[in-house]
CSV table of C-alpha atoms and ligand atoms in Angstrom, one decimal:
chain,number,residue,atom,x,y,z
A,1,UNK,CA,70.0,104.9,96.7
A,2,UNK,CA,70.8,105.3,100.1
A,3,UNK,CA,73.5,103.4,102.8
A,4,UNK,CA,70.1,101.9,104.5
A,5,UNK,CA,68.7,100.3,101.2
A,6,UNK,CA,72.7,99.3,100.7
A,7,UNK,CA,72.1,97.2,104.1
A,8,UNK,CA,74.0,99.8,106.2
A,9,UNK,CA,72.6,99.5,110.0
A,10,UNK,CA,71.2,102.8,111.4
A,11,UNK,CA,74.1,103.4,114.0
A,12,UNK,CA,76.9,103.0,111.6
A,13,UNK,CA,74.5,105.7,109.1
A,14,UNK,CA,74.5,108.2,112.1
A,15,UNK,CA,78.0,108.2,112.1
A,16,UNK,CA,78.3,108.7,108.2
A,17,UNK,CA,76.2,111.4,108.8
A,18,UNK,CA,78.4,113.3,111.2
A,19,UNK,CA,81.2,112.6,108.2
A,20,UNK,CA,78.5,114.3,105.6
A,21,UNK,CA,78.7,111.2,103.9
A,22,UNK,CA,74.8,110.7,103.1
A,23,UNK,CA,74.5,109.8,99.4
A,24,UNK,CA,76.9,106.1,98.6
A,25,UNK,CA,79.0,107.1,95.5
A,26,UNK,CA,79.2,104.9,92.7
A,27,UNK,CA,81.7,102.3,94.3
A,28,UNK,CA,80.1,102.0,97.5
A,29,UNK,CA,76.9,101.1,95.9
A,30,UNK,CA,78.7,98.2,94.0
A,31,UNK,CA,80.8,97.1,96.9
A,32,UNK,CA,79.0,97.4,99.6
A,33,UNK,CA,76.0,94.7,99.1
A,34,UNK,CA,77.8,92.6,97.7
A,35,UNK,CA,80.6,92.5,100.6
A,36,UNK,CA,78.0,92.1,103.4
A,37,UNK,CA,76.5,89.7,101.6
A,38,UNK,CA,79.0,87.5,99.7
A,39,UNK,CA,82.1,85.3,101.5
A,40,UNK,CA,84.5,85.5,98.2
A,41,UNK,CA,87.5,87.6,96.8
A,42,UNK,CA,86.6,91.0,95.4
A,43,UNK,CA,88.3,93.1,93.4
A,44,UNK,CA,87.5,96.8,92.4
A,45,UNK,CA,89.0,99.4,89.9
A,46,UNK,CA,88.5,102.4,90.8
A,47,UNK,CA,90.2,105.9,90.8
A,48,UNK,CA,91.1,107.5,93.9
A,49,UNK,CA,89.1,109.9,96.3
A,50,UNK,CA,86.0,108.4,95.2
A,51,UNK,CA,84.9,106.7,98.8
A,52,UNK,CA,87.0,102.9,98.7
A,53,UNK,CA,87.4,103.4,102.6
A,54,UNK,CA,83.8,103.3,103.3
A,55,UNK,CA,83.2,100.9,100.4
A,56,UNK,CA,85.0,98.0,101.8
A,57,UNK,CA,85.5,99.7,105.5
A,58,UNK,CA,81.7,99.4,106.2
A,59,UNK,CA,81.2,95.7,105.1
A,60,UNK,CA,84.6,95.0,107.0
A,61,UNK,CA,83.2,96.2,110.3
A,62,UNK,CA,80.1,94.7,110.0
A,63,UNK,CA,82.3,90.8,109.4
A,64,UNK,CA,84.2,91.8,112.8
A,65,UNK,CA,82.8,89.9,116.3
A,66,UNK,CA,84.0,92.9,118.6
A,67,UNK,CA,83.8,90.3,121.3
A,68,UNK,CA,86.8,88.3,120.0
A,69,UNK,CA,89.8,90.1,120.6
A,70,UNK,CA,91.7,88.0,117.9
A,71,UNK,CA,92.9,89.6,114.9
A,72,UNK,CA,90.3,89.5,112.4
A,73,UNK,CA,91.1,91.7,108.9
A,74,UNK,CA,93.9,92.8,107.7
A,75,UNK,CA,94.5,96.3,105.7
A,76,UNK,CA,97.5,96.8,103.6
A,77,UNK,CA,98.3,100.7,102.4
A,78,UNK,CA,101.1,101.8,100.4
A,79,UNK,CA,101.9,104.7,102.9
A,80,UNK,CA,101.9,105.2,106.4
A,81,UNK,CA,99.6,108.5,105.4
A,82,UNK,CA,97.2,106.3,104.0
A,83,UNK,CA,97.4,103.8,107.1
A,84,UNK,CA,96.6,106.4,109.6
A,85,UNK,CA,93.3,108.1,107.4
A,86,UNK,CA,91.8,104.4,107.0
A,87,UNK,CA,92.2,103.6,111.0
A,88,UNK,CA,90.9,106.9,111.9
A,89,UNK,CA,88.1,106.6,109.0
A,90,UNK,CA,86.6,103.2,110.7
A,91,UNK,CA,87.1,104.7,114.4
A,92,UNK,CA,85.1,107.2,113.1
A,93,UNK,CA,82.3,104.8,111.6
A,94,UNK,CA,82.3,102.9,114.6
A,95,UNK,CA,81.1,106.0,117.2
A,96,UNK,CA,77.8,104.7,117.7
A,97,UNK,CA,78.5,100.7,117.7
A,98,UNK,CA,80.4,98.4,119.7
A,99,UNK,CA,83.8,99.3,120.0
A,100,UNK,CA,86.2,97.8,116.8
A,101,UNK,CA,89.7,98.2,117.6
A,102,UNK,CA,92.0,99.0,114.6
A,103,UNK,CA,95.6,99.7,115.2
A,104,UNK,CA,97.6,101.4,112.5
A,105,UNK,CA,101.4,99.9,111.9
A,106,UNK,CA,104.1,101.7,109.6
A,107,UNK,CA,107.7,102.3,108.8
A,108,UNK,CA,109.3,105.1,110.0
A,109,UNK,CA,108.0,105.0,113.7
A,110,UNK,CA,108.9,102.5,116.6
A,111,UNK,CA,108.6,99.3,116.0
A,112,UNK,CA,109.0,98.7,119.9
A,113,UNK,CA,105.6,100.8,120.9
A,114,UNK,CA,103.6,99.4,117.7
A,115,UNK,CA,104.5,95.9,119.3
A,116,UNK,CA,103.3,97.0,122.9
A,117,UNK,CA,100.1,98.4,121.2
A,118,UNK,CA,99.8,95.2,119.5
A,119,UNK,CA,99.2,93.2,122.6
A,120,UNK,CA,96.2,95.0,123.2
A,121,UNK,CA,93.0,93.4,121.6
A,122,UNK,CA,93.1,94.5,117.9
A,123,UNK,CA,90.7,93.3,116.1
A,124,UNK,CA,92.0,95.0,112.6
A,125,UNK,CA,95.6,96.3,111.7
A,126,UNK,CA,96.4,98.4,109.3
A,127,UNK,CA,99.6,98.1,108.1
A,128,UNK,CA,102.3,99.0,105.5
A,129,UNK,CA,104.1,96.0,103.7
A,130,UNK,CA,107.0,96.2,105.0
A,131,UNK,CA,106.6,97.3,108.5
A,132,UNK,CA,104.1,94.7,108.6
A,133,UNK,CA,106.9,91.6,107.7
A,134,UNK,CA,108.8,93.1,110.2
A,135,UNK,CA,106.3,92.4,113.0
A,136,UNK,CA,105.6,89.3,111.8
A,137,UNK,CA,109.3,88.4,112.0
A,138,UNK,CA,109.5,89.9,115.5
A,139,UNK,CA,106.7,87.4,116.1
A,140,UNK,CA,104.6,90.2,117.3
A,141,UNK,CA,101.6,88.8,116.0
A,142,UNK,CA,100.3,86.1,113.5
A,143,UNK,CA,97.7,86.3,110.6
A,144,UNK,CA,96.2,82.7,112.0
A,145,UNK,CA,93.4,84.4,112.7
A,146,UNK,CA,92.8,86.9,109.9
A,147,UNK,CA,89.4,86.2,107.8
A,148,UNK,CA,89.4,89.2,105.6
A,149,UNK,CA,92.7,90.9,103.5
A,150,UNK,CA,92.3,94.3,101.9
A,151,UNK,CA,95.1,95.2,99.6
A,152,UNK,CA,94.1,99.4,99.2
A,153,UNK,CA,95.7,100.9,96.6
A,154,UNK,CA,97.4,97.9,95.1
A,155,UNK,CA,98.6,99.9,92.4
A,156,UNK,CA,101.1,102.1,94.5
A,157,UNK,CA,102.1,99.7,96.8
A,158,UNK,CA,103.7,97.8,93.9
A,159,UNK,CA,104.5,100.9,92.3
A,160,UNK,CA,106.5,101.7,95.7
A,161,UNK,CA,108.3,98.5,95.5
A,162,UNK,CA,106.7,96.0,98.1
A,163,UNK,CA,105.8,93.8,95.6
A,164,UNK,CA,108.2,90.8,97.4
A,165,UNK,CA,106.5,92.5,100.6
A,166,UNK,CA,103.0,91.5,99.5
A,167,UNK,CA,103.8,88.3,98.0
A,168,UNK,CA,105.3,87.1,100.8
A,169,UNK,CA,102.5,88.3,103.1
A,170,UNK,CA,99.8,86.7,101.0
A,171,UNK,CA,101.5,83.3,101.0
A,172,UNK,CA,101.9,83.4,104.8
A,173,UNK,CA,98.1,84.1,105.2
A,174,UNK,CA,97.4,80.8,105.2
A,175,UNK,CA,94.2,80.7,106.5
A,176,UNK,CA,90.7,80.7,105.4
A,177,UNK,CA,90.4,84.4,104.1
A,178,UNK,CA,88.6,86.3,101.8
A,179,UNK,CA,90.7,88.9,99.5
A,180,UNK,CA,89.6,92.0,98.2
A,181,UNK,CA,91.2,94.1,96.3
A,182,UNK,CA,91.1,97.8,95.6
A,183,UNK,CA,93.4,99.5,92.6
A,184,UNK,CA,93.0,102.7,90.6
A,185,UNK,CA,94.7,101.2,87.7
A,186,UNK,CA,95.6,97.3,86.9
A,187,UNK,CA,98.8,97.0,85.4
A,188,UNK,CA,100.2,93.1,84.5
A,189,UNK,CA,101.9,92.7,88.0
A,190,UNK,CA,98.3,93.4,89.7
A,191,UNK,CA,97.2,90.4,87.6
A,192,UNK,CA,99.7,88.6,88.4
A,193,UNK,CA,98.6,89.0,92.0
A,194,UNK,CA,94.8,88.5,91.0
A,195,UNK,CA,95.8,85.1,89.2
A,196,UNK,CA,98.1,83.8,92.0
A,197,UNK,CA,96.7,84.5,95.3
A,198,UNK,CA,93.2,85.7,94.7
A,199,UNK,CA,90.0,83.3,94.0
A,200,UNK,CA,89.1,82.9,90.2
A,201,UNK,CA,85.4,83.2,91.4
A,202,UNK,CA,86.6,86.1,92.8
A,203,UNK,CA,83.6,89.4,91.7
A,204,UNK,CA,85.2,92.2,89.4
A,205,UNK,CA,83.8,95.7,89.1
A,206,UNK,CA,85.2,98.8,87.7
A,207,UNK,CA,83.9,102.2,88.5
A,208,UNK,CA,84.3,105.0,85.4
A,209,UNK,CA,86.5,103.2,83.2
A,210,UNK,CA,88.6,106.3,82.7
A,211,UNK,CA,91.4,106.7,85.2
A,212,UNK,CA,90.9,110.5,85.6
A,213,UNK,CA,87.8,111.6,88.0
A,214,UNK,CA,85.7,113.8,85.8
A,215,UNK,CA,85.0,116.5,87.9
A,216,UNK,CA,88.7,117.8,87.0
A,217,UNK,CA,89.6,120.2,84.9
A,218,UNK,CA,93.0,120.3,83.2
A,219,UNK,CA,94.6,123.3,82.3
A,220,UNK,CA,97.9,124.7,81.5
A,221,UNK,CA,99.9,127.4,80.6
A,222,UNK,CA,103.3,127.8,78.7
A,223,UNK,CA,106.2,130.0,80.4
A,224,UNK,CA,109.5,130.3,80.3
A,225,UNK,CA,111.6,128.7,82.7
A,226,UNK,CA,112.9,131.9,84.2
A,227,UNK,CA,109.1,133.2,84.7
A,228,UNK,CA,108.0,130.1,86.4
A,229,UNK,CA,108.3,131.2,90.0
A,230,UNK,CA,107.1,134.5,89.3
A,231,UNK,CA,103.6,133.0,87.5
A,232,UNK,CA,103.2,131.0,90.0
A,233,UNK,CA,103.1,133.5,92.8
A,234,UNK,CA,100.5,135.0,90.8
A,235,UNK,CA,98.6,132.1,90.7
A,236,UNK,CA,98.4,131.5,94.2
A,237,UNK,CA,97.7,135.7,95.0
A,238,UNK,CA,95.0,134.8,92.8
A,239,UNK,CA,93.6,132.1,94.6
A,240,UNK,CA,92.2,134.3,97.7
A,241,UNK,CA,91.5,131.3,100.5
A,242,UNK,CA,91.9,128.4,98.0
A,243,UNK,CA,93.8,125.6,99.3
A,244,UNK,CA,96.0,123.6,96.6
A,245,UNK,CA,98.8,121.5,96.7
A,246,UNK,CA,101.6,122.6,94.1
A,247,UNK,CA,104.2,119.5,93.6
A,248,UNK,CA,107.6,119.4,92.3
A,249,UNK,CA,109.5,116.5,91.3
A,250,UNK,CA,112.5,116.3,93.5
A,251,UNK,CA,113.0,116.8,97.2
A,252,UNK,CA,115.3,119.5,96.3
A,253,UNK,CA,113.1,121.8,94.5
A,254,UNK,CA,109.9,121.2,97.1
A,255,UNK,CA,112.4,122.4,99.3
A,256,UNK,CA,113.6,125.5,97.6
A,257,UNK,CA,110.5,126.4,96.7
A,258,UNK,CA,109.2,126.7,100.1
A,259,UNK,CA,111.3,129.2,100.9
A,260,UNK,CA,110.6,131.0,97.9
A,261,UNK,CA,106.7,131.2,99.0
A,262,UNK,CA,107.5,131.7,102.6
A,263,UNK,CA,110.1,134.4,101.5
A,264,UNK,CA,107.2,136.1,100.0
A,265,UNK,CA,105.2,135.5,102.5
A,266,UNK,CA,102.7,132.9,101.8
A,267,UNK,CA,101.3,130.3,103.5
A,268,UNK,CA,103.6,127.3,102.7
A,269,UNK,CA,105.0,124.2,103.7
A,270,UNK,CA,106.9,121.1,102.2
A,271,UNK,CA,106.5,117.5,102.8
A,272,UNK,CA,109.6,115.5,101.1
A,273,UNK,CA,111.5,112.1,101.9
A,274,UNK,CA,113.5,114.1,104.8
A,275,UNK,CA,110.9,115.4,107.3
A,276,UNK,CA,111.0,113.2,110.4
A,277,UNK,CA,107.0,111.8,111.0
A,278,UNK,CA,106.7,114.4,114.0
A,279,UNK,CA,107.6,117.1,111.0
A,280,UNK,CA,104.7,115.7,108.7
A,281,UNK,CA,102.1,115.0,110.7
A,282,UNK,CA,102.2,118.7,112.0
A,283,UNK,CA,102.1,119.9,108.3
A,284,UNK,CA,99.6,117.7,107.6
A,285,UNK,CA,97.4,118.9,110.5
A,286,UNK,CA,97.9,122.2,109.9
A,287,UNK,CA,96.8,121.6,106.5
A,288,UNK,CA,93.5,119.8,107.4
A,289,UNK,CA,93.4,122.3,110.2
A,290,UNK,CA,92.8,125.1,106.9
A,291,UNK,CA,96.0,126.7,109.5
A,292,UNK,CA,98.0,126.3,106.3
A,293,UNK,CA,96.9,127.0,102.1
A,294,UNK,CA,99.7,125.7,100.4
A,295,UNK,CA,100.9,122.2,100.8
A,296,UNK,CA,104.4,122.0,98.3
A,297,UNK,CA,104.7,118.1,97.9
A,298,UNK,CA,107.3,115.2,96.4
A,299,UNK,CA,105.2,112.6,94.2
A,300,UNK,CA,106.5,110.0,97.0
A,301,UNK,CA,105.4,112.1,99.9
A,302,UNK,CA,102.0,112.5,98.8
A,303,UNK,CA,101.1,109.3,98.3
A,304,UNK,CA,97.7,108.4,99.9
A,305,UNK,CA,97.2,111.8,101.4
A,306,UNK,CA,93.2,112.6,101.6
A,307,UNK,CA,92.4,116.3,101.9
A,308,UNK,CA,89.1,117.3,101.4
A,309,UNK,CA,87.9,120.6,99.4
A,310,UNK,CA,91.4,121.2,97.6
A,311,UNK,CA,90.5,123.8,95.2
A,312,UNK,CA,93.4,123.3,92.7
A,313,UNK,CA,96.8,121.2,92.4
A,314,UNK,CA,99.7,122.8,90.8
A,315,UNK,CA,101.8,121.1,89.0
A,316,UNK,CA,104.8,123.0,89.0
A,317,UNK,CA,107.7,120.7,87.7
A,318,UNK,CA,105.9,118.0,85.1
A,319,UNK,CA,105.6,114.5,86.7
A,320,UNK,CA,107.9,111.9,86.0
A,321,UNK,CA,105.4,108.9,84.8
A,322,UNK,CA,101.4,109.3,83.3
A,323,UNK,CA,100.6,107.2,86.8
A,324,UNK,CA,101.9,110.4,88.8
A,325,UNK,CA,99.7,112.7,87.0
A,326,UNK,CA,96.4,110.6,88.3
A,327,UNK,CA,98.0,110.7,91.6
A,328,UNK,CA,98.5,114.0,91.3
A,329,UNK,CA,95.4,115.6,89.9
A,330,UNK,CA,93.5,113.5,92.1
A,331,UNK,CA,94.1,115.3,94.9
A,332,UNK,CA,91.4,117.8,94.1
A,333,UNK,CA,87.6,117.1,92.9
A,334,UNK,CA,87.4,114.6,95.8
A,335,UNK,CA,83.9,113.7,96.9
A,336,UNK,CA,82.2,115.2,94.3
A,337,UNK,CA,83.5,118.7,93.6
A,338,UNK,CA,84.8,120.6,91.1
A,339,UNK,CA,88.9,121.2,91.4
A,340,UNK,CA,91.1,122.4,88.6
A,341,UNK,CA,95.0,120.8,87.5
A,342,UNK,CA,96.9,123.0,86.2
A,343,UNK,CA,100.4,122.3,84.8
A,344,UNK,CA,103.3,124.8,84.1
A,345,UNK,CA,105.3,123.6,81.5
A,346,UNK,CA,107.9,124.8,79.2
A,347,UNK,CA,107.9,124.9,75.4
A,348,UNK,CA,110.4,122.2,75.5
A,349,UNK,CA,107.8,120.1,77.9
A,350,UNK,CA,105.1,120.9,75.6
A,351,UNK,CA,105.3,117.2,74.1
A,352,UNK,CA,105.0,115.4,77.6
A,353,UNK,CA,101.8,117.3,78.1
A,354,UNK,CA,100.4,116.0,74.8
A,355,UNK,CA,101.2,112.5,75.5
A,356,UNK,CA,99.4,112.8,78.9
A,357,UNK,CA,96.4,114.2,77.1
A,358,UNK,CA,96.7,111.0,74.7
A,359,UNK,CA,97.5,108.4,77.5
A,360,UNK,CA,94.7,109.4,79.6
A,361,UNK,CA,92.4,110.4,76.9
A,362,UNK,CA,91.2,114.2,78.7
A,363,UNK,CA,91.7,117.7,77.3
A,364,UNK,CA,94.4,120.1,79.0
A,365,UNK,CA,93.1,123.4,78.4
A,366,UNK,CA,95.7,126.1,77.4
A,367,UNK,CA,95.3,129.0,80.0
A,368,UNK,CA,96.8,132.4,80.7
A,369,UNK,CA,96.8,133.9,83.7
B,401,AMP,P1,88.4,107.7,100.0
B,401,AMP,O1,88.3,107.4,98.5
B,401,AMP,O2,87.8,106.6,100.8
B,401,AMP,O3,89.8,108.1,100.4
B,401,AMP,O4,87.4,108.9,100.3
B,401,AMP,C1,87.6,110.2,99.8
B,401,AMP,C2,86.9,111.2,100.6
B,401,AMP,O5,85.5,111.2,100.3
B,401,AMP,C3,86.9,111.0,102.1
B,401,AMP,O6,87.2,112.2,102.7
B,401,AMP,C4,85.6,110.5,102.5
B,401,AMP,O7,85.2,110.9,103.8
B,401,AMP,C5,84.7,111.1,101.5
B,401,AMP,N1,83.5,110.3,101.2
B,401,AMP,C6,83.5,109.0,101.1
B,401,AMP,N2,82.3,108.5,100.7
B,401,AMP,C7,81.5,109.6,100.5
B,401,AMP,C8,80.1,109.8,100.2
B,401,AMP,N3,79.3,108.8,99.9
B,401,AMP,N4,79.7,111.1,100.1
B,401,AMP,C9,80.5,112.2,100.4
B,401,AMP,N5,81.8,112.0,100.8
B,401,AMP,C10,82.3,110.8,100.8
């Protein structure tokens, strides 16, 4: 199958191109006809990293009239991360076609410049909940004319807390609009959502009903507390130019363990709950940039974060919830490679690992290194 038979028009496939996205995956091929084709709700389970931009980003640009300078779609992401990758995703798709203006709104940075911006023509805003019920507040702009709503990554954002956020914003969205929603799992407050605000015609599909992309592999390896730093540097020495991203559970230890890897001098930096934006978004680039190899993260911090070729994610303290271990591991294997999970767990955490294996039905592979 390719995007053309999918109903993709040649300029926006010569931009994929440049984005070496050639063959759809699985979810694009599912999503994408039937959004150009259909004026309903949608609504799509699938895990993450397995091409949901493109799968409801195409179709999206295609509903926009770039001569109407009206607000057209509406994109709500859990994290401001996530917010900025989808905006620069469709700029991207849109380098050969008339020019779609997207305009990415989040907590955590001005809310006076993100108004000015808005009074440019923006023809689609990406924006988190909350920042988002702020501006409307502000009356910096109205969803009147909004035709389309995509709710990416419904799982986190409820997981994050915006569920009053969301509701709130879907009630006010009074006008004709389609929904279409996008979730790697679908706990009972996403149907809650489905059943309340979405279309019962609404089309379902699901794409691999198991949570965990396959391409992973899980491994792990038993140490003592004591050792754990230690095995982990020689891990990473091990790695030659891998990139990974190793995550601990609390601010405090991403922190500490930064300067542990620095100390001996590896390539590291954190991203946690205290880094001002300007902090992040330089480790982030650097990151992308391959300028940096280790990326220590906070499960909050790296929500929504899309690196490509990640060799390996490391998870050095056990993650609090099963959810966080998707989140997690799905950092790696994105777009069709391999990438390896490996967790370092204590005896005493043995148990946890076991449950995960059960929860998610895969095999963590016992390892020494
Ligand atoms: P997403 O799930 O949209 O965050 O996409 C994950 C990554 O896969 C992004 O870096 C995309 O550029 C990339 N990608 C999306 N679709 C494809 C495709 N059909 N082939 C190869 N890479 C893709």
């Amino acid at each position: 199958m390719s995007f053309s038979a999918l109903g993709i028009s040649e300029n926006y496939i010569k931009a994929l191109k440049e984005l070496k996205i050639i063959k759809p995956s699985p979810i694009q091929e599912e999503a994408i006809p039937f959004l150009l084709t259909n004026g309903t709700d949608f609504i799509a389970q699938a895990p993450t990293g397995t091409g949901k931009t493109a799968a409801y980003g195409l179709p999206l640009l295609a509903r926009i009239d770039p001569k109407s300078p009206k607000v057209q779609a509406l994109i709500l992401t859990p994290t401001r991360e996530l917010g900025q990758q989808v905006a620069k995703q469709l700029f991207k798709f849109t380098k050969y076609t008339d020019k779609i203006f997207t305009e990415a709104v989040y907590g955590g940075a001005k809310i006076e410049q993100q108004i000015a911006a808005l009074r440019r023509p923006t023809q689609i805003i990406v924006a988190t909940p909350g920042r988002l019920i702020d501006l409307l507040q502000k009356k910096a702009l109205d969803l009147d004319t909004v035709k389309t709503i995509i709710l990416d990554e419904a799982d986190e954002m409820l997981s994050m807390g915006f569920k009053k956020e969301l509701t709130r914003i879907l009630k006010q969205a009074t006008a004709k609009h389609d929904t279409w929603l996008f979730s790697a799992t679908m706990p009972p407050e996403i149907k809650t959502i489905i059943k309340e605000y979405m279309k019962p015609t609404a089309h379902r599909v699901t794409i691999g009903t198991d949570k965990v992309n396959k391409k992973i592999k899980h491994q792990f390896i038993v140490i003592d507390q004591s050792e754990k730093l230690n095995m982990l540097l020689h891990f990473l020495r091990q790695m030659g130019n891998d990139r990974g991203m190793i995550f601990c559970r609390t601010k405090a230890s991403a922190k500490s363990l930064v300067e542990e890897l620095k100390a001996k001098g590896l390539s590291a930096e954190a991203i946690h709950g205290d880094l001002l934006q300007k902090e992040r978004d330089k480790i982030m680039r650097a990151f992308k940039k391959e300028t940096l190899q280790f990326l220590i993260a906070t499960d909050i911090a790296a929500r929504g974060i899309d690196v490509k070729d990640l060799a390996f994610v490391a998870h050095y303290e056990q993650p609090d919830q099963v959810e966080y271990y998707v989140h997690r591991s799905g950092r790696t294997a994105r777009a069709g490679q391999e990438g390896l999970s490996l967790s370092f767990v204590t005896k005493d955490e043995l148990k946890q690992l076991n449950y995960l294996q059960d929860k998610l039905k895969i095999v963590i592979e016992k390892v020494r290194i």
